[in-house]
Amino acid sequence: MQWNDKENAGFTSGAPWIKVNPNYKEINVESALADPNSIYYYYQKLIQLRKHNPITVYGSYDLILDDDEEIYAFTRTLQDDRLLVILNFSKNTPVFALPDSISFSDKELLISNYVLDPAVDIQLLTLRPFEARVYRLK
């Protein structure tokens, strides 16, 4: 574990038996805890999203783009609740087109790993590298 930017990433004062990754000065627990936009806090938000939304566990799953090699998109539905999950699994900027079969009157952005304008039209989106978004559709 890379705990901080000190010698041996703060893991030991002795000689580590596994070589320390050279990125330990930038990527470590201490840095993550000091950055409110770090992966640590992003995962906390994901855990809370799952904990407070039974749809993420119990909702029916429907894949949207069966053959897309970059975008993994699906909906989850539980009674009147519906989530739209859009994930770019590439370093590219693919375009996501929401199928006409998915209708909604309103949307709420629940989480994203980029800063977004929540009012953006989700019918046609250019996704950034490794972008993830979850919307509640109404």
Coordinates of C-alpha atoms in Angstrom, one line a residue:
M1 CA 0.0 0.0 0.0
Q2 CA 1.4 3.4 -1.0
W3 CA 0.5 5.3 2.2
N4 CA 2.3 8.6 1.5
D5 CA 5.2 10.3 -0.5
K6 CA 7.9 9.3 2.1
E7 CA 10.6 6.7 1.6
N8 CA 9.2 3.3 0.5
A9 CA 5.8 5.0 0.2
G10 CA 5.4 5.0 4.0
F11 CA 5.0 1.2 3.9
T12 CA 8.0 0.3 5.9
S13 CA 11.2 1.7 7.4
G14 CA 13.0 -1.5 6.4
A15 CA 13.7 -2.9 3.0
P16 CA 10.5 -3.8 1.1
W17 CA 10.5 -7.2 -0.4
I18 CA 8.5 -5.9 -3.4
K19 CA 9.8 -2.9 -5.3
V20 CA 7.8 0.3 -4.6
N21 CA 6.0 1.7 -7.7
P22 CA 7.8 4.9 -8.8
N23 CA 4.5 6.8 -8.8
Y24 CA 4.1 6.7 -5.0
K25 CA 5.0 10.4 -4.7
E26 CA 1.8 11.3 -6.7
I27 CA -0.5 8.3 -6.0
N28 CA -0.9 7.4 -2.4
V29 CA -3.4 7.3 0.4
E30 CA -2.4 10.6 2.0
S31 CA -2.8 12.5 -1.3
A32 CA -6.1 10.8 -2.0
L33 CA -7.5 11.8 1.4
A34 CA -6.4 15.4 0.8
D35 CA -8.2 15.7 -2.6
P36 CA -12.0 15.8 -2.5
N37 CA -12.0 14.7 -6.2
S38 CA -9.8 11.7 -5.7
I39 CA -10.8 8.1 -6.6
Y40 CA -11.1 7.4 -2.8
Y41 CA -14.0 9.9 -2.5
Y42 CA -15.5 8.9 -5.9
Y43 CA -15.7 5.3 -4.6
Q44 CA -17.4 6.5 -1.4
K45 CA -20.0 8.2 -3.6
L46 CA -20.5 5.0 -5.6
I47 CA -21.0 3.0 -2.4
Q48 CA -23.5 5.5 -1.1
L49 CA -25.3 5.4 -4.4
R50 CA -25.6 1.7 -4.2
K51 CA -26.6 1.7 -0.5
H52 CA -29.4 4.3 -1.0
N53 CA -30.8 3.0 -4.3
P54 CA -32.2 -0.5 -4.2
I55 CA -32.6 -0.3 -8.0
T56 CA -28.8 -0.8 -8.3
V57 CA -29.1 -4.2 -6.7
Y58 CA -32.6 -5.4 -7.5
G59 CA -33.5 -3.6 -10.7
S60 CA -33.8 -5.5 -13.9
Y61 CA -30.9 -5.1 -16.3
D62 CA -31.2 -4.2 -19.9
L63 CA -28.2 -3.7 -22.1
I64 CA -28.5 -0.8 -24.6
L65 CA -25.6 -1.1 -27.0
D66 CA -25.0 -4.8 -27.7
D67 CA -22.1 -4.6 -30.1
D68 CA -20.3 -1.4 -29.1
E69 CA -16.7 -2.1 -28.3
E70 CA -16.1 1.2 -26.4
I71 CA -19.4 2.1 -24.7
Y72 CA -21.1 -0.1 -22.1
A73 CA -24.6 1.3 -21.5
F74 CA -27.6 -0.2 -19.8
T75 CA -30.7 0.6 -17.8
R76 CA -31.9 -0.7 -14.5
T77 CA -35.6 -0.7 -13.7
L78 CA -37.4 -1.3 -10.5
Q79 CA -41.1 -0.5 -10.4
D80 CA -41.3 3.2 -11.4
D81 CA -37.6 3.9 -10.8
R82 CA -35.2 3.7 -13.8
L83 CA -31.4 4.4 -14.1
L84 CA -29.4 4.9 -17.2
V85 CA -25.7 4.0 -16.9
I86 CA -23.3 5.1 -19.6
L87 CA -19.6 4.0 -19.4
N88 CA -16.8 4.7 -21.9
F89 CA -14.3 1.8 -21.5
S90 CA -11.8 3.4 -23.8
K91 CA -9.3 6.3 -24.1
N92 CA -11.2 7.5 -27.1
T93 CA -14.1 10.0 -27.3
P94 CA -17.0 7.9 -28.8
V95 CA -20.4 9.3 -29.4
F96 CA -23.3 7.8 -27.4
A97 CA -26.7 8.0 -29.0
L98 CA -29.7 7.2 -26.7
P99 CA -32.0 4.8 -28.5
D100 CA -35.4 6.1 -29.4
S101 CA -36.9 3.2 -27.4
I102 CA -35.8 4.9 -24.1
S103 CA -38.1 7.7 -23.3
F104 CA -38.1 10.1 -20.4
S105 CA -39.6 13.4 -19.4
D106 CA -36.8 14.4 -17.0
K107 CA -33.4 13.3 -15.8
E108 CA -31.2 13.6 -12.8
L109 CA -27.4 13.1 -12.9
L110 CA -26.6 11.0 -9.9
I111 CA -22.8 10.6 -10.4
S112 CA -20.1 11.2 -12.9
N113 CA -16.3 11.0 -12.9
Y114 CA -16.1 14.3 -14.8
V115 CA -17.6 17.7 -14.0
L116 CA -20.7 18.0 -16.1
D117 CA -23.5 20.4 -16.8
P118 CA -26.5 18.5 -15.4
A119 CA -28.8 20.2 -18.0
V120 CA -26.8 18.7 -20.9
D121 CA -29.0 16.8 -23.5
I122 CA -28.3 13.1 -23.1
Q123 CA -29.8 12.1 -26.5
L124 CA -26.4 12.5 -28.2
L125 CA -23.2 12.6 -26.1
T126 CA -19.6 12.8 -26.9
L127 CA -18.0 10.8 -24.1
R128 CA -14.6 11.7 -22.7
P129 CA -11.9 9.0 -22.1
F130 CA -13.0 6.5 -19.5
E131 CA -16.1 8.6 -18.6
A132 CA -18.9 7.2 -16.4
R133 CA -22.3 8.7 -15.9
V134 CA -25.4 7.5 -14.0
Y135 CA -28.8 9.2 -14.5
R136 CA -32.2 8.7 -12.9
L137 CA -34.8 8.9 -15.7
K138 CA -38.3 10.1 -14.9

